[in-house]
Amino acid sequence: MSSATELNRYYQRLVARDQDGATEIVEDLLETQTSLEVYEDVLIPALYYTKQDRRRGNLTDEEARAIYQAMHELIDDLSASQDTSSAVAIASPTEEDTATVLPPKVHILGCPAHDEADGLALQMLQHVLNPGRFEIEVTRAWPARC
């Protein structure tokens, strides 16, 4: 199926408050795509749809919050499963790796600019960046400004 079709299916499941169905769609996509591709093609556009539908009055504040919460939980789950597999890889460096001088980590501070959707986008960025190379801290300053 095309990314647009998967996006529509995913968003429809979120609007219907079928978090399990939405999660299943993402898990199926992750069998053939990277996390970055799924974020770019499905989750980030779903954030946009949620914001647009809320502005147009097609979703209530409560419905939008439920969608954001479901996405937050999904991203946390994906991140936790990646952290588990990364921990194994990071815990056992090879001799070649230890002989190589690694550049210092890049520290990034992210602050949601407007709303919860921005915070979720930063959470996705945090998930796809290499933790061995980047350290990103996402503030929880929203709704207050940074």
PDB file of C-alpha atoms in Angstrom:
ATOM      1  CA  MET A   1       0.000   0.000   0.000  1.00  0.00           C
ATOM      2  CA  SER A   2       1.076   3.581  -0.539  1.00  0.00           C
ATOM      3  CA  SER A   3       2.207   5.843   2.274  1.00  0.00           C
ATOM      4  CA  ALA A   4      -0.874   8.014   1.761  1.00  0.00           C
ATOM      5  CA  THR A   5      -3.141   5.004   2.250  1.00  0.00           C
ATOM      6  CA  GLU A   6      -1.280   3.949   5.398  1.00  0.00           C
ATOM      7  CA  LEU A   7      -1.418   7.519   6.692  1.00  0.00           C
ATOM      8  CA  ASN A   8      -5.175   7.647   6.148  1.00  0.00           C
ATOM      9  CA  ARG A   9      -5.697   4.277   7.841  1.00  0.00           C
ATOM     10  CA  TYR A  10      -3.507   5.313  10.779  1.00  0.00           C
ATOM     11  CA  TYR A  11      -5.242   8.656  11.224  1.00  0.00           C
ATOM     12  CA  GLN A  12      -8.694   7.084  10.968  1.00  0.00           C
ATOM     13  CA  ARG A  13      -7.764   4.618  13.730  1.00  0.00           C
ATOM     14  CA  LEU A  14      -6.569   7.495  15.929  1.00  0.00           C
ATOM     15  CA  VAL A  15      -9.756   9.517  15.350  1.00  0.00           C
ATOM     16  CA  ALA A  16     -11.814   6.410  16.163  1.00  0.00           C
ATOM     17  CA  ARG A  17      -9.761   6.078  19.387  1.00  0.00           C
ATOM     18  CA  ASP A  18      -8.545   2.663  18.273  1.00  0.00           C
ATOM     19  CA  GLN A  19      -5.025   2.930  19.640  1.00  0.00           C
ATOM     20  CA  ASP A  20      -4.363  -0.789  19.181  1.00  0.00           C
ATOM     21  CA  GLY A  21      -5.346  -0.607  15.513  1.00  0.00           C
ATOM     22  CA  ALA A  22      -3.152   2.453  14.967  1.00  0.00           C
ATOM     23  CA  THR A  23      -0.221   0.766  16.692  1.00  0.00           C
ATOM     24  CA  GLU A  24      -0.679  -2.353  14.572  1.00  0.00           C
ATOM     25  CA  ILE A  25      -0.494  -0.263  11.376  1.00  0.00           C
ATOM     26  CA  VAL A  26       2.794   1.306  12.520  1.00  0.00           C
ATOM     27  CA  GLU A  27       4.254  -2.035  13.592  1.00  0.00           C
ATOM     28  CA  ASP A  28       3.413  -3.493  10.170  1.00  0.00           C
ATOM     29  CA  LEU A  29       5.088  -0.544   8.460  1.00  0.00           C
ATOM     30  CA  LEU A  30       8.211  -0.942  10.594  1.00  0.00           C
ATOM     31  CA  GLU A  31       8.707  -4.423   9.147  1.00  0.00           C
ATOM     32  CA  THR A  32       9.624  -2.848   5.788  1.00  0.00           C
ATOM     33  CA  GLN A  33      10.546   0.754   6.658  1.00  0.00           C
ATOM     34  CA  THR A  34      12.817   2.584   9.074  1.00  0.00           C
ATOM     35  CA  SER A  35      11.481   4.559  12.016  1.00  0.00           C
ATOM     36  CA  LEU A  36      12.463   7.742  10.209  1.00  0.00           C
ATOM     37  CA  GLU A  37      10.438   6.784   7.130  1.00  0.00           C
ATOM     38  CA  VAL A  38       7.383   5.915   9.227  1.00  0.00           C
ATOM     39  CA  TYR A  39       7.682   9.193  11.129  1.00  0.00           C
ATOM     40  CA  GLU A  40       8.047  11.220   7.919  1.00  0.00           C
ATOM     41  CA  ASP A  41       5.334   9.431   5.947  1.00  0.00           C
ATOM     42  CA  VAL A  42       2.737   8.654   8.629  1.00  0.00           C
ATOM     43  CA  LEU A  43       3.160  10.120  12.112  1.00  0.00           C
ATOM     44  CA  ILE A  44       4.203  13.686  11.273  1.00  0.00           C
ATOM     45  CA  PRO A  45       1.450  14.074   8.652  1.00  0.00           C
ATOM     46  CA  ALA A  46      -1.005  12.679  11.245  1.00  0.00           C
ATOM     47  CA  LEU A  47       0.084  15.474  13.606  1.00  0.00           C
ATOM     48  CA  TYR A  48      -0.629  17.977  10.849  1.00  0.00           C
ATOM     49  CA  TYR A  49      -4.051  16.456  10.167  1.00  0.00           C
ATOM     50  CA  THR A  50      -4.879  16.609  13.873  1.00  0.00           C
ATOM     51  CA  LYS A  51      -3.916  20.291  14.100  1.00  0.00           C
ATOM     52  CA  GLN A  52      -5.881  21.134  10.938  1.00  0.00           C
ATOM     53  CA  ASP A  53      -8.961  19.191  11.991  1.00  0.00           C
ATOM     54  CA  ARG A  54      -8.864  20.872  15.416  1.00  0.00           C
ATOM     55  CA  ARG A  55      -8.605  24.345  13.838  1.00  0.00           C
ATOM     56  CA  ARG A  56     -11.487  23.574  11.472  1.00  0.00           C
ATOM     57  CA  GLY A  57     -13.682  22.334  14.316  1.00  0.00           C
ATOM     58  CA  ASN A  58     -13.700  18.727  13.078  1.00  0.00           C
ATOM     59  CA  LEU A  59     -12.086  17.587  16.344  1.00  0.00           C
ATOM     60  CA  THR A  60     -12.697  18.776  19.890  1.00  0.00           C
ATOM     61  CA  ASP A  61      -9.815  19.680  22.198  1.00  0.00           C
ATOM     62  CA  GLU A  62     -10.423  16.409  24.033  1.00  0.00           C
ATOM     63  CA  GLU A  63     -10.273  14.369  20.819  1.00  0.00           C
ATOM     64  CA  ALA A  64      -7.045  16.073  19.751  1.00  0.00           C
ATOM     65  CA  ARG A  65      -5.515  15.457  23.195  1.00  0.00           C
ATOM     66  CA  ALA A  66      -6.488  11.763  22.944  1.00  0.00           C
ATOM     67  CA  ILE A  67      -4.739  11.513  19.563  1.00  0.00           C
ATOM     68  CA  TYR A  68      -1.630  13.239  20.898  1.00  0.00           C
ATOM     69  CA  GLN A  69      -1.596  10.950  23.941  1.00  0.00           C
ATOM     70  CA  ALA A  70      -1.899   7.833  21.766  1.00  0.00           C
ATOM     71  CA  MET A  71       0.957   9.049  19.562  1.00  0.00           C
ATOM     72  CA  HIS A  72       3.070   9.906  22.608  1.00  0.00           C
ATOM     73  CA  GLU A  73       2.615   6.380  23.981  1.00  0.00           C
ATOM     74  CA  LEU A  74       3.442   4.832  20.607  1.00  0.00           C
ATOM     75  CA  ILE A  75       6.643   6.868  20.249  1.00  0.00           C
ATOM     76  CA  ASP A  76       7.637   5.969  23.826  1.00  0.00           C
ATOM     77  CA  ASP A  77       7.111   2.277  23.042  1.00  0.00           C
ATOM     78  CA  LEU A  78       9.125   2.506  19.820  1.00  0.00           C
ATOM     79  CA  SER A  79      11.897   4.382  21.583  1.00  0.00           C
ATOM     80  CA  ALA A  80      12.016   1.849  24.425  1.00  0.00           C
ATOM     81  CA  SER A  81      12.281  -1.069  22.012  1.00  0.00           C
ATOM     82  CA  GLN A  82      15.056   0.724  20.104  1.00  0.00           C
ATOM     83  CA  ASP A  83      16.849   1.575  23.365  1.00  0.00           C
ATOM     84  CA  THR A  84      16.877  -2.116  24.301  1.00  0.00           C
ATOM     85  CA  SER A  85      18.455  -3.148  21.002  1.00  0.00           C
ATOM     86  CA  SER A  86      20.856  -0.175  21.053  1.00  0.00           C
ATOM     87  CA  ALA A  87      21.979  -0.966  24.599  1.00  0.00           C
ATOM     88  CA  VAL A  88      23.182  -4.385  23.490  1.00  0.00           C
ATOM     89  CA  ALA A  89      25.119  -2.878  20.580  1.00  0.00           C
ATOM     90  CA  ILE A  90      26.586  -0.058  22.675  1.00  0.00           C
ATOM     91  CA  ALA A  91      27.522  -2.303  25.603  1.00  0.00           C
ATOM     92  CA  SER A  92      29.915  -4.426  23.549  1.00  0.00           C
ATOM     93  CA  PRO A  93      32.226  -2.234  21.443  1.00  0.00           C
ATOM     94  CA  THR A  94      34.868  -3.966  19.343  1.00  0.00           C
ATOM     95  CA  GLU A  95      38.596  -3.388  19.721  1.00  0.00           C
ATOM     96  CA  GLU A  96      38.555  -1.314  16.530  1.00  0.00           C
ATOM     97  CA  ASP A  97      35.874   0.918  18.025  1.00  0.00           C
ATOM     98  CA  THR A  98      37.848   1.546  21.192  1.00  0.00           C
ATOM     99  CA  ALA A  99      40.948   2.468  19.176  1.00  0.00           C
ATOM    100  CA  THR A 100      39.022   5.107  17.220  1.00  0.00           C
ATOM    101  CA  VAL A 101      38.750   8.542  18.756  1.00  0.00           C
ATOM    102  CA  LEU A 102      35.113   9.537  18.673  1.00  0.00           C
ATOM    103  CA  PRO A 103      34.071  13.166  18.335  1.00  0.00           C
ATOM    104  CA  PRO A 104      32.293  14.633  21.356  1.00  0.00           C
ATOM    105  CA  LYS A 105      28.544  14.266  21.568  1.00  0.00           C
ATOM    106  CA  VAL A 106      26.449  17.055  20.145  1.00  0.00           C
ATOM    107  CA  HIS A 107      24.067  18.413  22.796  1.00  0.00           C
ATOM    108  CA  ILE A 108      20.687  19.634  21.543  1.00  0.00           C
ATOM    109  CA  LEU A 109      17.975  21.368  23.550  1.00  0.00           C
ATOM    110  CA  GLY A 110      14.539  21.199  21.940  1.00  0.00           C
ATOM    111  CA  CYS A 111      11.571  23.250  23.031  1.00  0.00           C
ATOM    112  CA  PRO A 112       8.064  22.841  21.571  1.00  0.00           C
ATOM    113  CA  ALA A 113       7.271  26.116  19.817  1.00  0.00           C
ATOM    114  CA  HIS A 114       3.475  26.100  19.967  1.00  0.00           C
ATOM    115  CA  ASP A 115       1.729  23.023  21.246  1.00  0.00           C
ATOM    116  CA  GLU A 116       1.795  19.329  22.035  1.00  0.00           C
ATOM    117  CA  ALA A 117       2.194  18.399  18.365  1.00  0.00           C
ATOM    118  CA  ASP A 118       5.531  20.243  18.343  1.00  0.00           C
ATOM    119  CA  GLY A 119       6.592  18.305  21.428  1.00  0.00           C
ATOM    120  CA  LEU A 120       5.739  15.030  19.699  1.00  0.00           C
ATOM    121  CA  ALA A 121       7.777  16.026  16.645  1.00  0.00           C
ATOM    122  CA  LEU A 122      10.760  16.699  18.933  1.00  0.00           C
ATOM    123  CA  GLN A 123      10.204  13.342  20.618  1.00  0.00           C
ATOM    124  CA  MET A 124      10.397  11.668  17.185  1.00  0.00           C
ATOM    125  CA  LEU A 125      13.614  13.555  16.409  1.00  0.00           C
ATOM    126  CA  GLN A 126      15.058  12.377  19.699  1.00  0.00           C
ATOM    127  CA  HIS A 127      14.157   8.807  18.771  1.00  0.00           C
ATOM    128  CA  VAL A 128      15.838   8.814  15.346  1.00  0.00           C
ATOM    129  CA  LEU A 129      19.086  10.540  16.309  1.00  0.00           C
ATOM    130  CA  ASN A 130      22.034   8.281  17.115  1.00  0.00           C
ATOM    131  CA  PRO A 131      22.325   8.334  20.933  1.00  0.00           C
ATOM    132  CA  GLY A 132      26.050   7.645  20.651  1.00  0.00           C
ATOM    133  CA  ARG A 133      26.510  10.857  18.687  1.00  0.00           C
ATOM    134  CA  PHE A 134      23.709  13.148  19.881  1.00  0.00           C
ATOM    135  CA  GLU A 135      22.234  13.957  23.246  1.00  0.00           C
ATOM    136  CA  ILE A 136      18.898  15.713  22.937  1.00  0.00           C
ATOM    137  CA  GLU A 137      16.891  17.099  25.791  1.00  0.00           C
ATOM    138  CA  VAL A 138      13.287  17.954  25.052  1.00  0.00           C
ATOM    139  CA  THR A 139      11.829  20.431  27.488  1.00  0.00           C
ATOM    140  CA  ARG A 140       8.292  20.065  28.656  1.00  0.00           C
ATOM    141  CA  ALA A 141       7.791  23.813  28.730  1.00  0.00           C
ATOM    142  CA  TRP A 142       4.605  23.848  26.663  1.00  0.00           C
ATOM    143  CA  PRO A 143       2.184  25.644  27.106  1.00  0.00           C
ATOM    144  CA  ALA A 144       4.625  28.133  28.594  1.00  0.00           C
ATOM    145  CA  ARG A 145       7.140  29.555  26.114  1.00  0.00           C
ATOM    146  CA  CYS A 146      10.821  28.678  26.261  1.00  0.00           C
TER     147      CYS A 146
END
